[in-house]
Amino acid sequence: VARPPQRPVLPPPAPPPVPEARPVDLDGLAARVRDCRRCKLCLTRTNTVFGVGSPRAPVVFVGEGPGEEEDRRGEPFVGPAGRLLDRMLFSIGFTRDQVYIANVVKCRPPGNRNPDPDEVATCQGYLFDQLTMIRPRVLFALGRFAIISLLGRTDAVGRVRGRVYEWRGIPVVASYHPAFYLRQPGFKKAAWQDLLTLKKLLDQAAPGNQAAPGPTAS
Ligand code: URA
C-alpha cells in the first residue's frame, strides 16, 4: 500500500525576541550605560561618564561629552571647564550635589573631538531616559551639542541663546559651554544673563508657588 508522502518536520518557530526591559531607575540606567557597546566610543573609553548629582535636582545641566579627566575619573565636568561650571553654580547659590550634571554622550570622543552625529543619535536615548527619570523643573543646555540634542537646533549658539525653549514640557535655557568662556572670557556676561534666567525660572517654578508652570508628568 502506498504511504502518503511524509510532511517535512519543521523546527518550531523561534520565539519572538524579548524586548530589552527598560531600567526603572537611574542606577539601573547607569549599569546599562556601564556595559554599553552601541557605538565605537566604547573601544577607546576608560570609563563611562553617566552623570552626578541629586536625582531630585530642580535643574539638570547638560554638557557635551567627557574629556580626558572625566574619562579617567568617570565623573562629568571635573576638568578645567568643570571648575568653571562649579563657580557658575556657586554664583547662583548651588553646589554640585544640589543639581544634576550629565552629558549628551557618555563616553569620551578620542582626542576631545566633537561627537559624531551617529554617536549623538545612539547615546541621546540614555540622556532622555535620565531626564525623564529626574524630571527637573528646568534644563540648562551647555553648548552646541546639548542644544542639538534637546532642541534639534543646529545654528550657532549665539543665535539660539537668550530665549527659553522647551524639551517635553520642561523649560530649557540654551547657553554657551563653559569651555567656550575659557577661550573667550569676554563672553562671560552672557553666562551671567543665562544663569539669571535659570534662577528666575526656578523661583517661578518653586513648589508652593501657585504661578509655577511646573512640568506635567507624561
Ligand atoms: N565638557 C563636557 O561637555 N562634559 C564634561 O563632562 C566635561 C567637559
Short mmCIF file of C-alpha atoms and ligand atoms in Angstrom, two decimals:
data_model
loop_
_atom_site.label_atom_id
_atom_site.label_comp_id
_atom_site.label_asym_id
_atom_site.label_seq_id
_atom_site.Cartn_x
_atom_site.Cartn_y
_atom_site.Cartn_z
CA VAL A 1 0.00 0.00 0.00
CA ALA A 2 1.46 3.33 -0.98
CA ARG A 3 2.02 5.57 2.08
CA PRO A 4 1.04 9.26 1.82
CA PRO A 5 4.14 11.41 1.44
CA GLN A 6 5.56 12.42 4.82
CA ARG A 7 5.28 16.11 5.62
CA PRO A 8 8.71 17.50 6.37
CA VAL A 9 9.14 18.17 10.09
CA LEU A 10 9.93 21.84 10.53
CA PRO A 11 11.65 23.12 13.65
CA PRO A 12 9.27 25.06 15.90
CA PRO A 13 9.24 28.75 15.10
CA ALA A 14 11.69 30.82 17.13
CA PRO A 15 10.03 32.75 19.95
CA PRO A 16 9.75 36.48 19.27
CA PRO A 17 12.72 38.42 20.58
CA VAL A 18 12.26 39.59 24.14
CA PRO A 19 12.38 43.40 24.16
CA GLU A 20 15.10 44.80 26.42
CA ALA A 21 13.38 45.71 29.68
CA ARG A 22 13.64 49.41 30.36
CA PRO A 23 15.55 50.23 33.53
CA VAL A 24 13.25 51.69 36.14
CA ASP A 25 15.69 53.92 37.96
CA LEU A 26 18.88 55.90 37.49
CA ASP A 27 21.07 53.16 39.00
CA GLY A 28 19.66 50.62 36.54
CA LEU A 29 20.24 53.01 33.67
CA ALA A 30 23.80 53.74 34.87
CA ALA A 31 24.50 49.99 34.94
CA ARG A 32 23.27 49.68 31.38
CA VAL A 33 25.48 52.58 30.26
CA ARG A 34 28.48 50.98 32.01
CA ASP A 35 28.12 47.91 29.76
CA CYS A 36 27.14 49.83 26.63
CA ARG A 37 28.81 48.83 23.37
CA ARG A 38 26.38 50.51 20.98
CA CYS A 39 28.92 52.77 19.30
CA LYS A 40 32.64 52.98 18.56
CA LEU A 41 33.38 55.21 21.56
CA CYS A 42 33.25 52.09 23.74
CA LEU A 43 36.51 50.95 22.12
CA THR A 44 38.55 53.89 23.37
CA ARG A 45 36.90 54.89 26.67
CA THR A 46 38.46 54.27 30.07
CA ASN A 47 35.20 54.80 31.97
CA THR A 48 31.67 55.68 31.01
CA VAL A 49 30.56 59.00 32.49
CA PHE A 50 26.90 58.71 33.39
CA GLY A 51 26.09 61.79 35.49
CA VAL A 52 26.28 63.11 39.04
CA GLY A 53 24.10 64.99 41.46
CA SER A 54 20.74 64.76 43.10
CA PRO A 55 18.12 62.54 41.44
CA ARG A 56 15.61 65.12 42.70
CA ALA A 57 17.52 68.11 41.36
CA PRO A 58 15.44 71.10 40.28
CA VAL A 59 17.81 71.67 37.36
CA VAL A 60 19.89 69.43 35.11
CA PHE A 61 22.94 70.88 33.35
CA VAL A 62 23.60 69.08 30.08
CA GLY A 63 27.08 69.18 28.56
CA GLU A 64 28.63 67.61 25.50
CA GLY A 65 30.75 64.62 26.47
CA PRO A 66 33.58 63.59 28.77
CA GLY A 67 37.06 64.99 28.31
CA GLU A 68 40.31 63.37 29.40
CA GLU A 69 39.94 63.90 33.13
CA GLU A 70 36.26 62.91 33.11
CA ASP A 71 37.10 59.71 31.21
CA ARG A 72 39.76 58.85 33.79
CA ARG A 73 37.53 59.55 36.79
CA GLY A 74 34.12 58.52 35.43
CA GLU A 75 32.60 61.83 36.52
CA PRO A 76 31.36 64.73 34.39
CA PHE A 77 32.87 68.21 34.44
CA VAL A 78 35.87 67.61 36.69
CA GLY A 79 38.44 69.21 34.34
CA PRO A 80 39.07 72.92 33.69
CA ALA A 81 35.56 73.51 32.22
CA GLY A 82 34.12 71.73 35.26
CA ARG A 83 35.91 74.04 37.67
CA LEU A 84 34.33 76.99 35.86
CA LEU A 85 30.93 75.26 35.95
CA ASP A 86 31.35 74.87 39.73
CA ARG A 87 31.93 78.63 40.01
CA MET A 88 28.87 79.29 37.83
CA LEU A 89 26.77 77.09 40.12
CA PHE A 90 28.14 78.82 43.20
CA SER A 91 27.20 82.22 41.75
CA ILE A 92 23.52 81.24 41.85
CA GLY A 93 23.73 79.51 45.21
CA PHE A 94 24.14 75.86 44.22
CA THR A 95 26.70 73.19 44.94
CA ARG A 96 27.23 70.24 42.61
CA ASP A 97 25.23 67.85 44.75
CA GLN A 98 22.14 70.10 44.69
CA VAL A 99 21.86 69.93 40.89
CA TYR A 100 22.37 67.15 38.35
CA ILE A 101 25.09 67.19 35.69
CA ALA A 102 25.09 64.93 32.63
CA ASN A 103 26.34 64.86 29.06
CA VAL A 104 24.89 64.08 25.65
CA VAL A 105 27.46 61.32 25.06
CA LYS A 106 28.59 59.15 27.93
CA CYS A 107 32.00 58.15 26.55
CA ARG A 108 34.94 60.36 25.64
CA PRO A 109 35.42 61.10 21.95
CA PRO A 110 39.14 60.38 21.38
CA GLY A 111 41.36 63.44 21.48
CA ASN A 112 38.35 65.52 22.63
CA ARG A 113 36.98 65.68 19.09
CA ASN A 114 33.31 66.58 18.65
CA PRO A 115 30.97 63.61 18.97
CA ASP A 116 29.94 62.25 15.56
CA PRO A 117 26.25 62.50 14.62
CA ASP A 118 25.83 58.71 14.89
CA GLU A 119 27.34 58.79 18.41
CA VAL A 120 24.95 61.55 19.48
CA ALA A 121 21.99 59.73 17.96
CA THR A 122 22.94 56.44 19.62
CA CYS A 123 23.61 57.90 23.06
CA GLN A 124 20.96 60.56 23.48
CA GLY A 125 18.32 57.99 24.39
CA TYR A 126 20.25 57.47 27.64
CA LEU A 127 20.15 61.20 28.31
CA PHE A 128 16.44 61.38 27.55
CA ASP A 129 15.74 58.47 29.92
CA GLN A 130 17.84 60.19 32.59
CA LEU A 131 15.89 63.44 32.19
CA THR A 132 12.57 61.60 32.22
CA MET A 133 13.53 59.87 35.48
CA ILE A 134 14.77 63.06 37.17
CA ARG A 135 12.05 65.27 35.70
CA PRO A 136 13.74 68.54 36.75
CA ARG A 137 11.91 71.84 36.73
CA VAL A 138 14.43 73.39 34.33
CA LEU A 139 17.11 72.20 31.90
CA PHE A 140 20.28 74.17 31.20
CA ALA A 141 21.89 73.28 27.85
CA LEU A 142 25.64 73.88 27.87
CA GLY A 143 26.71 74.45 24.29
CA ARG A 144 26.06 73.26 20.80
CA PHE A 145 25.62 69.52 21.32
CA ALA A 146 23.22 69.84 24.22
CA ILE A 147 21.23 72.33 22.16
CA ILE A 148 21.19 69.97 19.16
CA SER A 149 20.03 67.06 21.32
CA LEU A 150 17.40 68.87 23.36
CA LEU A 151 16.12 71.37 20.82
CA GLY A 152 17.13 69.99 17.43
CA ARG A 153 18.68 73.38 16.63
CA THR A 154 21.94 73.29 14.72
CA ASP A 155 22.51 77.03 14.32
CA ALA A 156 25.25 78.86 16.22
CA VAL A 157 24.79 79.00 19.99
CA GLY A 158 24.97 82.80 19.81
CA ARG A 159 21.81 82.81 17.68
CA VAL A 160 19.91 80.35 19.88
CA ARG A 161 20.72 81.60 23.37
CA GLY A 162 18.81 84.38 25.09
CA ARG A 163 15.41 82.68 24.88
CA VAL A 164 13.74 79.92 26.86
CA TYR A 165 12.73 76.80 24.93
CA GLU A 166 11.06 73.54 25.95
CA TRP A 167 12.01 69.89 25.96
CA ARG A 168 8.97 67.65 26.54
CA GLY A 169 7.28 70.37 28.58
CA ILE A 170 10.36 71.33 30.62
CA PRO A 171 11.78 74.86 30.11
CA VAL A 172 15.26 74.84 28.56
CA VAL A 173 17.79 77.65 28.94
CA ALA A 174 20.18 77.43 25.98
CA SER A 175 23.66 78.74 26.72
CA TYR A 176 27.33 78.51 25.85
CA HIS A 177 29.58 75.69 27.03
CA PRO A 178 31.93 76.62 29.93
CA ALA A 179 34.93 75.65 27.74
CA PHE A 180 33.89 78.48 25.42
CA TYR A 181 34.24 81.03 28.25
CA LEU A 182 37.72 79.68 28.98
CA ARG A 183 38.66 80.51 25.40
CA GLN A 184 36.59 83.72 25.17
CA PRO A 185 36.37 85.25 28.66
CA GLY A 186 34.78 88.39 27.15
CA PHE A 187 31.54 86.43 26.74
CA LYS A 188 31.11 85.72 30.47
CA LYS A 189 28.37 88.36 30.68
CA ALA A 190 26.22 86.01 28.58
CA ALA A 191 26.79 83.26 31.13
CA TRP A 192 25.62 85.52 33.92
CA GLN A 193 22.48 86.56 31.97
CA ASP A 194 21.63 82.91 31.27
CA LEU A 195 22.19 81.93 34.90
CA LEU A 196 19.86 84.73 35.99
CA THR A 197 17.23 83.43 33.55
CA LEU A 198 17.65 80.00 35.13
CA LYS A 199 17.30 81.43 38.64
CA LYS A 200 14.13 83.26 37.64
CA LEU A 201 12.60 80.10 36.16
CA LEU A 202 13.48 78.12 39.28
CA ASP A 203 11.97 80.78 41.54
CA GLN A 204 8.78 80.81 39.44
CA ALA A 205 8.56 77.03 39.47
CA ALA A 206 9.37 76.62 43.18
CA PRO A 207 6.98 74.21 44.92
CA GLY A 208 4.22 76.13 46.65
CA ASN A 209 4.33 78.93 44.12
CA GLN A 210 0.87 78.80 42.54
CA ALA A 211 2.09 80.63 39.46
CA ALA A 212 4.57 77.84 38.81
CA PRO A 213 4.41 76.48 35.27
CA GLY A 214 5.63 73.15 36.70
CA PRO A 215 6.12 70.39 34.14
CA THR A 216 3.40 67.78 33.89
CA ALA A 217 4.38 64.15 34.02
CA SER A 218 3.98 62.38 30.72
N1 URA B 1 32.81 69.00 28.79
C1 URA B 1 31.61 68.42 28.74
O1 URA B 1 30.78 68.75 27.91
N2 URA B 1 31.35 67.50 29.61
C2 URA B 1 32.19 67.12 30.55
O2 URA B 1 31.85 66.25 31.32
C3 URA B 1 33.44 67.76 30.60
C4 URA B 1 33.74 68.70 29.70
#
